[in-house]
Amino acid sequence: MNFITEATVKAVKHLYNTDITAADINLQETRKEFEGQVTIVTFPFTKFSKKSPEQTGNEIGEFIQNDLKEVSAFNVIKGFLNLSITDAYWIDQLYNDILSKGFAVAKPNGKKVMVEYSSPNTNKPLHLGHVRNNLLGFSVAEILAAAGYEVVKSNLVNDRGIHICKSMLAWQRFGEGETPESTGIKGDHLVGKYYVIFDKEYKKQIEELKAAGQTEDEAKKNAPIIKEAQEMLQQWEAGNEAVISLWKTMNTWVYTGFAETYRKLGVTFDKFYYESDTYLLGKDIVDEGLEKGIFFKKDDGSVWIDLTSEGLDEKLVLRSDGTSVYMTQDMGTAQLKYNDYHMDKSIYVVGNEQDYHFKVLFTILKKLGKDGADGLYHLSYGMVDLPSGKMKSREGTVVDADDLMEEMEQKAKEQTEAKGKINEFGDEEKQQLFHMIGMGALKYFLLKVDPKKRLLFDPAESVELEGHTGPFIQYTHARIKSVLRKAKITNNNVAVDKLAAEELDLILTLTQFPAIIQTAAEGYSPAIIANYVYELAKTYNKFYQVCPIIQVEDEAVKQFRLQLSAASGKVINKAMKLLGIEVPERM
Ligand code: ARG
């Protein structure tokens, strides 16, 4: 609040003949147990006043109250000066700041940021871990855009390598020409099915070789099927037409499947990168690093970087046979991204099992003095578990993203039908509502938790209407819309003389939204938005319980409360959008 800062500067100058700046002033929200809304920490000013904190607070308070018509009273608790701001000021904020200025759309800040997220492998469908990734990435991108950034959402698809060759080989061997069309199986699921079949056959062969006297390690290396997959990868790299053609066909199946999953998840991308285009990149950066003496070559010809002085270890950046490793590719891809967009920041949304990889990658790029290296950030997140047990990959017991979304819709359906408030809904409207609630439950539950934390997803709890859930907030929005359908806003700028405590609380909460967006953007944290919108919904509900709207006699009060309701509905809607969650008109 600039005007309070300015008045404080003036007060200190006038009272103690000392020049201070805005940076010297610590403004806080007044704690709930005290009178007032804005608190100035006055301890630091005792230096100039040479008086007790209480006396200093009283002097500054008196000065500010006389100076500012917006300040109606003050009180001093120890070194804290609590200011009461007039109702008229808050009412003005509601109309002129919240309602008319488009609800906290920040001005463009002239900065560009890329958010890479999702980045799946094309050998199997998306699972619960990807769901957290996709929701985080999409939400962070929305938050950054709302905070004023120009945002590019990118997806680096790992479409080549041994993993997809495994699926291809198993399909060739056991598939009997199956296609998504012939089986009715979604493309990514069909390819995933053959990945699992490969793994079964591979395990079987390992057992056979072990029975014939080979060690585990030998058996793993010598199993014919793994050798064939490796050969297939070589043929792919050599451009073998039949292999390339099968690869294209199966990847196309997968992309059709992914597109469907992305659509249901409600996530979008501006730019796709494919590893088949980028896997050879990065080798020139290896040369550059050798020239600059940042990398070194071992006797076998492999190239390394020594990061022991950084508390890391020696890291391979190119194999002895001249082929790339993951690090090589990521160095090249980082360069490619920068050349394409010249962004100020580049975010990688990737699970915490890759923390070390990104630490090393960013260190290398900084040492090389690459443009944009200072703007690199790994948005790392923890595993997601289900109450029924840990998610496993490979064994075919992963929690599939499509299945999970369907289950959520089903849960939303059961719950909504049990409440029986949607009898007049048409079938299509019902279906949309179930999807909205199911996805709202899932998204909210995953996003309200700090990304770093491992999380236990409880589907039943997530869909509950009471509690810290998405549906609770969606329900609050529907309640507001219902109020606004029953009584119409006819006066757009009506003032009341005195605000009820619940009305003031609600306006205060609403005015925090722009600052909340900035804080969430700085911390790349959808959880901050999630917790804010929960507080807002609770604050609205308290207002709704205590302050009658439709039944109130005084027309001005009624109109004012309708405006307040409309503003709350819009901020809830906007905040939930930042989480990728839709809110219903009726529920
Ligand atoms: N496809 C990789 C995986 O599934 C993730 C890629 C992350 N992005 C990156 N630039 N390395 O593990």
Coordinates of C-alpha atoms and ligand atoms in Angstrom, one line a residue:
M1 CA 0.0 0.0 0.0
N2 CA 2.0 2.9 -1.4
F3 CA 0.1 5.7 0.3
I4 CA 0.8 4.3 3.8
T5 CA 4.5 3.9 3.0
E6 CA 4.6 7.4 1.7
A7 CA 2.9 8.8 4.8
T8 CA 5.3 6.8 7.0
V9 CA 8.3 8.4 5.3
K10 CA 6.7 11.8 5.8
A11 CA 6.0 11.1 9.4
V12 CA 9.6 10.0 10.2
K13 CA 10.9 13.1 8.4
H14 CA 8.5 15.4 10.2
L15 CA 8.8 13.9 13.7
Y16 CA 12.4 12.9 13.8
N17 CA 14.0 14.8 11.0
T18 CA 15.3 11.6 9.4
D19 CA 15.1 10.5 5.8
I20 CA 14.1 6.9 5.2
T21 CA 13.0 5.1 2.1
A22 CA 10.2 2.6 1.3
A23 CA 12.8 -0.2 1.8
D24 CA 13.1 0.7 5.5
I25 CA 9.4 0.2 6.1
N26 CA 8.0 -3.2 7.0
L27 CA 4.2 -3.3 6.4
Q28 CA 2.2 -6.3 7.4
E29 CA -1.3 -7.5 7.5
T30 CA -2.7 -6.9 11.0
R31 CA -3.1 -10.1 13.0
K32 CA -6.6 -11.2 13.4
E33 CA -6.7 -10.7 17.2
F34 CA -6.0 -6.9 16.9
E35 CA -8.0 -4.0 15.6
G36 CA -7.0 -2.7 12.2
Q37 CA -6.0 -4.1 8.8
V38 CA -2.4 -2.7 8.2
T39 CA 0.4 -2.9 10.6
I40 CA 3.7 -0.9 10.5
V41 CA 6.6 -2.3 12.4
T42 CA 7.9 0.7 14.3
F43 CA 10.8 -0.9 16.3
P44 CA 13.4 0.3 13.7
F45 CA 12.3 3.9 14.1
T46 CA 13.1 4.1 17.8
K47 CA 16.7 4.6 16.6
F48 CA 15.6 8.1 15.3
S49 CA 13.0 8.9 17.9
K50 CA 15.1 7.9 20.9
K51 CA 11.8 7.0 22.6
S52 CA 10.1 3.8 23.6
P53 CA 8.5 1.7 20.8
E54 CA 5.0 2.5 22.2
Q55 CA 5.6 6.2 22.2
T56 CA 7.1 6.1 18.8
G57 CA 4.2 4.1 17.5
N58 CA 1.7 6.6 19.0
E59 CA 3.5 9.6 17.5
I60 CA 3.7 8.1 14.0
G61 CA 0.1 6.8 14.3
E62 CA -1.2 10.2 15.2
F63 CA 0.7 11.8 12.3
I64 CA -0.6 9.3 9.8
Q65 CA -4.2 9.5 11.0
N66 CA -4.1 13.3 10.5
D67 CA -2.3 13.0 7.2
L68 CA -4.5 10.3 5.5
K69 CA -8.2 10.5 5.2
E70 CA -8.2 6.7 4.6
V71 CA -6.9 6.0 8.1
S72 CA -9.8 6.2 10.7
A73 CA -8.0 5.0 13.8
F74 CA -4.9 3.4 15.2
N75 CA -3.6 1.4 18.1
V76 CA -0.2 0.4 19.3
I77 CA 0.8 -3.0 20.6
K78 CA 4.5 -3.0 21.6
G79 CA 6.4 -1.9 18.5
F80 CA 3.5 -2.6 16.2
L81 CA 1.4 0.2 14.9
N82 CA -2.0 -1.1 13.7
L83 CA -4.0 1.1 11.4
S84 CA -7.7 0.9 10.7
I85 CA -8.5 1.9 7.2
T86 CA -11.9 3.3 6.5
D87 CA -14.8 1.3 5.1
A88 CA -15.1 3.8 2.3
Y89 CA -11.6 2.9 1.2
W90 CA -12.3 -0.8 1.1
I91 CA -15.5 -0.4 -0.7
D92 CA -13.7 1.7 -3.3
Q93 CA -11.2 -1.1 -3.7
L94 CA -13.9 -3.6 -4.4
Y95 CA -15.4 -1.5 -7.2
N96 CA -12.4 0.2 -8.7
D97 CA -9.7 -2.3 -8.2
I98 CA -11.2 -5.8 -8.0
L99 CA -14.4 -5.5 -10.0
S100 CA -13.4 -3.1 -12.8
K101 CA -9.7 -3.9 -13.4
G102 CA -10.2 -7.4 -14.7
F103 CA -9.2 -9.3 -11.6
A104 CA -5.5 -9.2 -11.2
V105 CA -4.3 -9.5 -14.7
A106 CA -0.7 -8.3 -14.3
K107 CA 0.8 -6.0 -16.9
P108 CA 3.3 -7.7 -19.2
N109 CA 6.7 -7.6 -17.4
G110 CA 8.6 -8.0 -20.7
K111 CA 10.1 -11.3 -19.6
K112 CA 9.8 -14.6 -21.4
V113 CA 9.8 -18.0 -19.7
M114 CA 9.7 -21.6 -21.0
V115 CA 8.0 -24.3 -19.0
E116 CA 9.0 -27.8 -20.2
Y117 CA 6.7 -30.4 -18.7
S118 CA 5.1 -33.8 -19.4
S119 CA 8.0 -35.0 -21.6
P120 CA 6.9 -38.6 -21.8
N121 CA 8.5 -41.6 -23.3
T122 CA 6.5 -43.1 -26.2
N123 CA 6.6 -46.7 -25.1
K124 CA 3.7 -46.7 -22.7
P125 CA 0.7 -44.6 -21.5
L126 CA 0.9 -41.8 -19.0
H127 CA 0.6 -42.8 -15.3
L128 CA -0.1 -41.1 -12.0
G129 CA 3.4 -39.6 -11.8
H130 CA 2.8 -38.0 -15.2
V131 CA -0.5 -36.6 -13.9
R132 CA 1.3 -34.7 -11.2
N133 CA 3.9 -33.5 -13.7
N134 CA 1.3 -32.3 -16.2
L135 CA -0.9 -30.6 -13.7
L136 CA 2.1 -28.8 -12.1
G137 CA 3.6 -27.8 -15.4
F138 CA 0.3 -26.5 -16.8
S139 CA -0.6 -24.6 -13.6
V140 CA 2.8 -23.0 -13.2
A141 CA 2.6 -21.8 -16.8
E142 CA -0.8 -20.3 -16.2
I143 CA 0.4 -18.6 -13.0
L144 CA 3.5 -17.2 -14.7
A145 CA 1.3 -15.8 -17.5
A146 CA -1.0 -14.2 -14.9
A147 CA 2.0 -12.7 -13.2
G148 CA 3.0 -10.9 -16.5
Y149 CA 5.4 -13.3 -18.2
E150 CA 5.2 -14.3 -21.8
V151 CA 5.1 -18.1 -21.5
V152 CA 6.0 -20.9 -23.8
K153 CA 4.8 -24.4 -22.8
S154 CA 7.1 -27.1 -24.2
N155 CA 7.1 -30.8 -24.3
L156 CA 10.2 -32.9 -25.0
V157 CA 9.0 -36.2 -26.3
N158 CA 11.3 -39.1 -25.9
D159 CA 10.3 -40.9 -29.1
R160 CA 13.4 -43.0 -29.8
G161 CA 15.7 -45.3 -28.0
I162 CA 15.7 -48.9 -26.6
H163 CA 12.4 -48.5 -24.9
I164 CA 10.3 -48.0 -28.0
C165 CA 12.3 -50.7 -29.8
K166 CA 11.2 -53.1 -27.1
S167 CA 7.6 -52.4 -27.8
M168 CA 8.2 -52.5 -31.6
L169 CA 9.9 -55.9 -31.4
A170 CA 7.3 -57.5 -29.2
W171 CA 4.6 -56.2 -31.5
Q172 CA 6.4 -57.6 -34.5
R173 CA 6.8 -60.9 -32.8
F174 CA 3.5 -61.4 -31.0
G175 CA 1.2 -58.7 -32.4
E176 CA -0.4 -60.5 -35.3
G177 CA -1.1 -57.2 -37.0
E178 CA -3.1 -55.7 -34.1
T179 CA -3.9 -52.0 -34.4
P180 CA -5.9 -49.6 -32.3
E181 CA -8.6 -49.8 -34.9
S182 CA -8.7 -53.6 -35.0
T183 CA -8.7 -54.0 -31.2
G184 CA -10.5 -50.8 -30.1
I185 CA -7.6 -50.3 -27.7
K186 CA -6.3 -46.7 -27.3
G187 CA -3.0 -46.4 -29.2
D188 CA -0.7 -45.6 -26.2
H189 CA -2.2 -48.5 -24.3
L190 CA -1.7 -50.9 -27.2
V191 CA 2.0 -49.9 -27.4
G192 CA 2.3 -50.2 -23.7
K193 CA 0.7 -53.6 -23.8
Y194 CA 3.6 -54.8 -26.0
Y195 CA 6.2 -53.2 -23.8
V196 CA 4.9 -55.3 -21.0
I197 CA 4.9 -58.4 -23.3
F198 CA 8.5 -57.7 -24.2
D199 CA 9.4 -57.6 -20.5
K200 CA 7.7 -60.9 -19.8
E201 CA 9.4 -62.6 -22.6
Y202 CA 12.7 -61.1 -21.6
K203 CA 12.3 -62.3 -18.0
K204 CA 11.4 -65.8 -19.2
Q205 CA 14.5 -65.9 -21.3
I206 CA 16.7 -64.8 -18.4
E207 CA 15.3 -67.6 -16.3
E208 CA 16.0 -70.1 -19.0
L209 CA 19.6 -68.9 -19.4
K210 CA 20.1 -69.0 -15.6
A211 CA 18.7 -72.5 -15.5
A212 CA 21.3 -73.4 -18.2
G213 CA 24.1 -72.1 -15.8
Q214 CA 24.5 -68.4 -16.7
T215 CA 24.8 -65.8 -14.0
E216 CA 22.1 -63.2 -13.7
D217 CA 24.2 -60.5 -15.3
E218 CA 25.2 -62.8 -18.2
A219 CA 21.7 -63.9 -18.7
K220 CA 20.5 -60.3 -18.9
K221 CA 23.1 -59.5 -21.5
N222 CA 22.7 -62.6 -23.5
A223 CA 18.9 -63.1 -23.7
P224 CA 18.2 -63.2 -27.5
I225 CA 15.3 -60.8 -27.3
I226 CA 17.3 -58.0 -25.7
K227 CA 20.0 -58.4 -28.3
E228 CA 17.4 -58.1 -31.1
A229 CA 16.0 -54.9 -29.5
Q230 CA 19.5 -53.5 -29.5
E231 CA 20.0 -54.5 -33.1
M232 CA 16.7 -52.8 -34.0
L233 CA 17.9 -49.6 -32.4
Q234 CA 21.1 -49.7 -34.5
Q235 CA 19.0 -50.3 -37.6
W236 CA 16.8 -47.3 -36.6
E237 CA 19.9 -45.2 -36.3
A238 CA 21.1 -46.4 -39.7
G239 CA 17.8 -45.4 -41.2
N240 CA 16.5 -48.9 -42.0
E241 CA 13.3 -48.2 -43.9
A242 CA 11.2 -51.0 -42.4
V243 CA 12.2 -50.2 -38.9
I244 CA 11.6 -46.5 -39.4
S245 CA 8.2 -47.2 -40.9
L246 CA 7.1 -49.4 -37.9
W247 CA 8.5 -46.8 -35.5
K248 CA 6.5 -44.1 -37.2
T249 CA 3.3 -46.2 -37.2
M250 CA 3.6 -47.1 -33.5
N251 CA 4.5 -43.6 -32.4
T252 CA 1.5 -42.2 -34.3
W253 CA -0.7 -44.6 -32.3
V254 CA 0.9 -43.3 -29.1
Y255 CA 0.4 -39.6 -30.1
T256 CA -3.2 -40.1 -30.8
G257 CA -3.6 -41.7 -27.4
F258 CA -1.6 -39.0 -25.6
A259 CA -3.6 -36.3 -27.3
E260 CA -6.7 -37.8 -25.9
T261 CA -5.2 -38.0 -22.4
Y262 CA -4.0 -34.4 -22.6
R263 CA -7.4 -33.2 -23.7
K264 CA -9.0 -34.9 -20.7
L265 CA -6.4 -33.5 -18.4
G266 CA -7.0 -30.1 -19.9
V267 CA -3.3 -29.4 -20.6
T268 CA -1.8 -27.8 -23.8
F269 CA 1.6 -27.2 -25.3
D270 CA 2.9 -24.5 -27.6
K271 CA 6.0 -26.4 -28.8
F272 CA 6.9 -30.0 -29.1
Y273 CA 10.5 -31.2 -29.2
Y274 CA 11.3 -34.7 -30.3
E275 CA 14.3 -36.6 -29.1
S276 CA 14.6 -38.2 -32.6
D277 CA 15.5 -34.6 -33.8
T278 CA 17.7 -33.7 -30.8
Y279 CA 19.5 -36.8 -29.8
L280 CA 22.6 -35.9 -31.9
L281 CA 22.7 -32.4 -30.5
G282 CA 25.2 -31.4 -27.9
K283 CA 28.3 -33.0 -29.4
D284 CA 29.5 -29.5 -30.6
I285 CA 29.1 -28.3 -27.0
V286 CA 31.3 -31.2 -25.9
D287 CA 34.0 -29.9 -28.4
E288 CA 33.5 -26.4 -27.1
G289 CA 33.9 -27.6 -23.5
L290 CA 37.1 -29.5 -24.4
E291 CA 38.5 -26.4 -26.1
K292 CA 37.7 -24.2 -23.1
G293 CA 39.3 -26.8 -20.8
I294 CA 36.1 -27.3 -18.9
F295 CA 35.8 -31.0 -20.0
F296 CA 38.6 -33.5 -20.2
K297 CA 39.2 -36.7 -22.2
K298 CA 40.1 -40.0 -20.6
D299 CA 42.5 -42.5 -22.3
D300 CA 39.6 -44.5 -23.8
G301 CA 38.4 -41.3 -25.5
S302 CA 35.4 -40.7 -23.3
V303 CA 34.8 -37.1 -22.3
W304 CA 34.1 -36.0 -18.7
I305 CA 33.6 -33.0 -16.5
D306 CA 35.2 -32.9 -13.0
L307 CA 32.7 -31.3 -10.6
T308 CA 34.3 -32.5 -7.4
S309 CA 35.1 -28.9 -6.3
E310 CA 31.4 -28.2 -6.6
G311 CA 30.6 -31.1 -4.3
L312 CA 29.5 -33.3 -7.2
D313 CA 31.6 -35.9 -8.9
E314 CA 33.1 -36.7 -12.3
K315 CA 30.3 -36.9 -14.9
L316 CA 30.4 -38.5 -18.3
V317 CA 29.3 -36.2 -21.1
L318 CA 30.3 -38.4 -24.1
R319 CA 31.0 -42.1 -24.4
S320 CA 34.3 -43.5 -25.6
D321 CA 32.6 -44.7 -28.9
G322 CA 31.5 -41.1 -29.5
T323 CA 27.8 -41.7 -28.8
S324 CA 25.8 -39.3 -26.6
V325 CA 24.5 -39.8 -23.1
Y326 CA 21.4 -38.2 -21.6
M327 CA 23.6 -35.3 -20.5
T328 CA 24.9 -34.6 -24.0
Q329 CA 21.4 -34.5 -25.4
D330 CA 20.2 -32.2 -22.6
M331 CA 23.1 -29.8 -23.2
G332 CA 22.2 -29.6 -26.9
T333 CA 18.4 -29.3 -26.2
A334 CA 19.0 -26.4 -23.8
Q335 CA 20.9 -24.6 -26.5
L336 CA 18.2 -25.4 -29.1
K337 CA 15.5 -24.1 -26.8
Y338 CA 17.4 -20.9 -26.2
N339 CA 18.1 -20.3 -29.9
D340 CA 14.4 -20.8 -30.6
Y341 CA 13.0 -18.4 -27.9
H342 CA 15.8 -16.4 -26.2
M343 CA 13.9 -16.8 -22.9
D344 CA 14.9 -15.2 -19.6
K345 CA 13.9 -18.3 -17.7
S346 CA 13.7 -22.0 -18.5
I347 CA 11.8 -24.3 -16.2
Y348 CA 12.1 -28.1 -16.3
V349 CA 9.2 -29.9 -14.5
V350 CA 10.8 -33.3 -13.8
G351 CA 10.6 -35.7 -10.9
N352 CA 13.1 -35.6 -8.1
E353 CA 14.8 -38.8 -9.1
Q354 CA 16.5 -36.5 -11.7
D355 CA 17.7 -33.9 -9.2
Y356 CA 21.3 -34.8 -9.6
H357 CA 21.1 -34.8 -13.4
F358 CA 19.8 -31.2 -13.5
K359 CA 22.2 -30.0 -10.9
V360 CA 25.0 -31.2 -13.1
L361 CA 23.4 -30.0 -16.4
F362 CA 22.9 -26.4 -15.0
T363 CA 26.4 -26.4 -13.5
I364 CA 27.9 -27.3 -16.9
L365 CA 25.9 -24.7 -18.8
K366 CA 26.9 -22.0 -16.3
K367 CA 30.6 -23.0 -16.5
L368 CA 30.4 -22.8 -20.3
G369 CA 28.9 -19.3 -19.9
K370 CA 25.9 -20.2 -22.0
D371 CA 23.2 -17.6 -22.6
G372 CA 20.3 -18.1 -20.4
A373 CA 22.2 -20.4 -18.0
D374 CA 21.3 -18.2 -15.1
G375 CA 17.6 -18.6 -15.7
L376 CA 17.5 -22.4 -15.5
Y377 CA 15.4 -24.0 -12.9
H378 CA 14.5 -27.5 -12.1
L379 CA 10.9 -27.7 -10.7
S380 CA 11.4 -31.0 -8.9
Y381 CA 8.5 -32.9 -7.4
G382 CA 8.0 -36.0 -5.3
M383 CA 6.4 -39.3 -6.0
V384 CA 2.7 -39.9 -5.8
D385 CA 1.4 -42.9 -3.8
L386 CA -2.1 -44.3 -3.6
P387 CA -3.4 -45.6 -0.3
S388 CA -3.5 -49.1 -1.8
G389 CA 0.3 -49.1 -2.1
K390 CA 3.2 -47.7 -4.0
M391 CA 3.0 -47.1 -7.7
K392 CA 5.2 -49.4 -9.6
S393 CA 6.4 -48.9 -13.1
R394 CA 7.4 -51.7 -15.6
E395 CA 5.5 -54.5 -13.9
G396 CA 2.3 -53.4 -15.5
T397 CA 0.7 -52.5 -12.2
V398 CA 1.1 -48.7 -12.6
V399 CA -1.9 -46.5 -12.0
D400 CA -2.9 -45.5 -15.5
A401 CA -3.8 -41.9 -16.0
D402 CA -6.8 -42.6 -18.2
D403 CA -8.2 -45.2 -15.7
L404 CA -7.6 -42.8 -12.8
M405 CA -9.6 -40.0 -14.5
E406 CA -12.4 -42.3 -15.3
E407 CA -12.5 -43.5 -11.7
M408 CA -12.6 -39.9 -10.5
E409 CA -15.5 -39.1 -12.8
Q410 CA -17.3 -42.2 -11.5
K411 CA -16.7 -41.1 -7.9
A412 CA -18.0 -37.6 -8.6
K413 CA -21.1 -39.2 -10.2
E414 CA -21.9 -41.4 -7.2
Q415 CA -21.4 -38.6 -4.8
T416 CA -23.4 -36.0 -6.8
E417 CA -26.3 -38.4 -7.5
A418 CA -26.5 -39.3 -3.8
K419 CA -27.0 -35.6 -2.9
G420 CA -29.8 -35.5 -5.5
K421 CA -29.6 -31.8 -6.5
I422 CA -29.2 -32.3 -10.2
N423 CA -32.4 -33.9 -11.2
E424 CA -33.3 -31.2 -13.7
F425 CA -29.9 -31.5 -15.5
G426 CA -29.8 -33.0 -19.0
D427 CA -27.6 -36.0 -19.7
E428 CA -24.9 -34.0 -21.3
E429 CA -24.8 -31.4 -18.6
K430 CA -24.6 -34.2 -16.0
Q431 CA -21.7 -35.8 -17.8
Q432 CA -19.9 -32.4 -18.0
L433 CA -20.5 -31.8 -14.3
F434 CA -19.1 -35.2 -13.3
H435 CA -16.0 -34.6 -15.4
M436 CA -15.6 -31.2 -13.9
I437 CA -15.9 -32.4 -10.3
G438 CA -13.9 -35.5 -10.8
M439 CA -11.0 -33.6 -12.4
G440 CA -11.4 -30.7 -9.9
A441 CA -11.0 -33.2 -7.1
L442 CA -7.9 -34.8 -8.6
K443 CA -6.2 -31.6 -9.6
Y444 CA -6.9 -29.8 -6.4
F445 CA -5.7 -32.6 -4.3
L446 CA -2.4 -32.9 -6.2
L447 CA -1.8 -29.2 -6.5
K448 CA -2.5 -28.1 -2.9
V449 CA 0.6 -29.9 -1.7
D450 CA 4.0 -28.4 -2.0
P451 CA 5.6 -30.0 -5.2
K452 CA 8.7 -31.1 -3.3
K453 CA 6.7 -33.3 -0.9
R454 CA 5.8 -36.9 -1.7
L455 CA 2.1 -37.2 -1.7
L456 CA -0.5 -39.8 -0.9
F457 CA -3.5 -39.4 -3.2
D458 CA -6.7 -40.5 -1.6
P459 CA -9.4 -40.5 -4.3
A460 CA -12.3 -40.8 -1.8
E461 CA -11.1 -37.9 0.3
S462 CA -10.3 -35.7 -2.7
V463 CA -13.9 -35.7 -3.9
E464 CA -15.6 -34.8 -0.7
L465 CA -17.8 -31.7 -0.6
E466 CA -16.7 -30.7 2.8
G467 CA -13.0 -30.3 3.6
H468 CA -10.0 -28.9 1.9
T469 CA -11.0 -30.2 -1.5
G470 CA -11.6 -29.0 -5.1
P471 CA -15.3 -29.9 -5.0
F472 CA -15.8 -27.8 -1.8
I473 CA -14.5 -24.7 -3.7
Q474 CA -16.5 -25.6 -6.8
Y475 CA -19.6 -25.9 -4.7
T476 CA -19.0 -22.5 -3.2
H477 CA -18.8 -21.1 -6.7
A478 CA -22.1 -22.8 -7.7
R479 CA -23.7 -21.4 -4.5
I480 CA -22.6 -17.9 -5.5
K481 CA -24.0 -18.3 -8.9
S482 CA -27.2 -19.5 -7.5
V483 CA -27.5 -16.4 -5.3
L484 CA -26.8 -14.3 -8.4
R485 CA -29.5 -16.1 -10.4
K486 CA -32.1 -15.5 -7.6
A487 CA -31.4 -11.8 -7.2
K488 CA -30.2 -9.5 -10.0
I489 CA -27.5 -6.8 -9.7
T490 CA -29.2 -3.6 -10.8
N491 CA -26.9 -1.0 -9.3
N492 CA -23.2 -1.2 -10.2
N493 CA -21.7 1.1 -7.7
V494 CA -23.6 1.2 -4.5
A495 CA -21.9 2.1 -1.3
V496 CA -22.9 1.2 2.3
D497 CA -22.2 3.2 5.4
K498 CA -20.7 0.4 7.5
L499 CA -19.2 -2.9 6.6
A500 CA -19.9 -6.0 8.7
A501 CA -16.8 -7.7 9.9
E502 CA -17.4 -10.6 7.5
E503 CA -17.8 -8.2 4.5
L504 CA -14.6 -6.5 5.4
D505 CA -12.8 -9.8 5.8
L506 CA -14.0 -10.9 2.4
I507 CA -12.8 -7.6 0.7
L508 CA -9.5 -8.0 2.4
T509 CA -9.1 -11.5 1.1
L510 CA -10.1 -10.5 -2.4
T511 CA -7.6 -7.6 -2.5
Q512 CA -4.7 -10.0 -1.7
F513 CA -5.2 -11.9 -5.0
P514 CA -2.7 -10.0 -7.2
A515 CA 0.1 -10.3 -4.6
I516 CA -0.7 -14.0 -4.1
I517 CA -0.2 -14.5 -7.9
Q518 CA 3.2 -12.8 -7.7
T519 CA 4.3 -14.9 -4.7
A520 CA 3.1 -18.1 -6.4
A521 CA 4.9 -17.1 -9.6
E522 CA 8.2 -16.4 -7.7
G523 CA 8.0 -19.7 -5.9
Y524 CA 6.6 -21.7 -8.9
S525 CA 4.0 -22.8 -6.5
P526 CA 0.4 -23.7 -7.4
A527 CA 0.0 -24.7 -3.8
I528 CA 0.0 -21.0 -2.8
I529 CA -2.9 -20.4 -5.2
A530 CA -4.7 -23.5 -4.0
N531 CA -4.5 -22.5 -0.3
Y532 CA -5.5 -18.9 -1.1
V533 CA -8.7 -19.9 -3.0
Y534 CA -9.6 -22.3 -0.2
E535 CA -9.3 -19.4 2.3
L536 CA -11.4 -17.3 0.0
A537 CA -14.1 -19.9 -0.3
K538 CA -14.2 -20.3 3.5
T539 CA -14.3 -16.5 4.0
Y540 CA -17.2 -16.3 1.5
N541 CA -19.1 -19.0 3.2
K542 CA -18.8 -17.3 6.6
F543 CA -20.1 -14.1 5.0
Y544 CA -22.9 -16.0 3.4
Q545 CA -23.9 -17.5 6.8
V546 CA -23.8 -14.3 8.7
C547 CA -24.9 -11.7 6.2
P548 CA -28.3 -12.3 4.6
I549 CA -28.3 -11.4 0.9
I550 CA -31.6 -12.1 -0.8
Q551 CA -33.7 -11.6 2.4
V552 CA -32.2 -8.3 3.4
E553 CA -34.6 -5.4 3.4
D554 CA -32.3 -2.5 2.6
E555 CA -31.9 -2.5 -1.1
A556 CA -28.4 -0.8 -1.0
V557 CA -27.1 -3.5 1.3
K558 CA -28.6 -6.2 -0.9
Q559 CA -27.0 -4.7 -4.0
F560 CA -23.7 -4.3 -2.2
R561 CA -23.7 -7.9 -1.1
L562 CA -24.5 -9.1 -4.5
Q563 CA -21.6 -7.2 -5.9
L564 CA -19.4 -8.7 -3.2
S565 CA -20.7 -12.2 -4.2
A566 CA -20.0 -11.5 -7.9
A567 CA -16.5 -10.4 -7.1
S568 CA -15.9 -13.5 -5.0
G569 CA -17.2 -15.8 -7.7
K570 CA -15.0 -14.2 -10.3
V571 CA -11.8 -14.4 -8.2
I572 CA -12.6 -18.1 -7.3
N573 CA -13.1 -18.8 -11.0
K574 CA -9.9 -17.1 -12.0
A575 CA -7.8 -18.7 -9.2
M576 CA -9.2 -22.1 -10.0
K577 CA -8.3 -21.5 -13.7
L578 CA -4.7 -21.0 -12.6
L579 CA -4.9 -24.5 -11.3
G580 CA -6.4 -25.8 -14.5
I581 CA -9.8 -26.4 -12.7
E582 CA -13.2 -25.4 -14.1
V583 CA -16.0 -24.3 -11.8
P584 CA -19.7 -25.0 -12.4
E585 CA -22.6 -22.6 -12.6
R586 CA -24.8 -25.2 -10.8
M587 CA -23.9 -28.3 -8.9
Ligands
ARG1 N1 11.6 -38.4 -20.9 C1 12.3 -38.3 -19.6 C2 11.8 -39.3 -18.6 O1 10.7 -39.8 -18.8 C3 12.1 -36.9 -19.0 C4 12.7 -35.8 -19.8 C5 12.9 -34.6 -18.9 N2 13.3 -33.4 -19.6 C6 14.6 -33.2 -19.9 N3 14.9 -32.1 -20.6 N4 15.6 -34.0 -19.5 O2 12.5 -39.6 -17.7

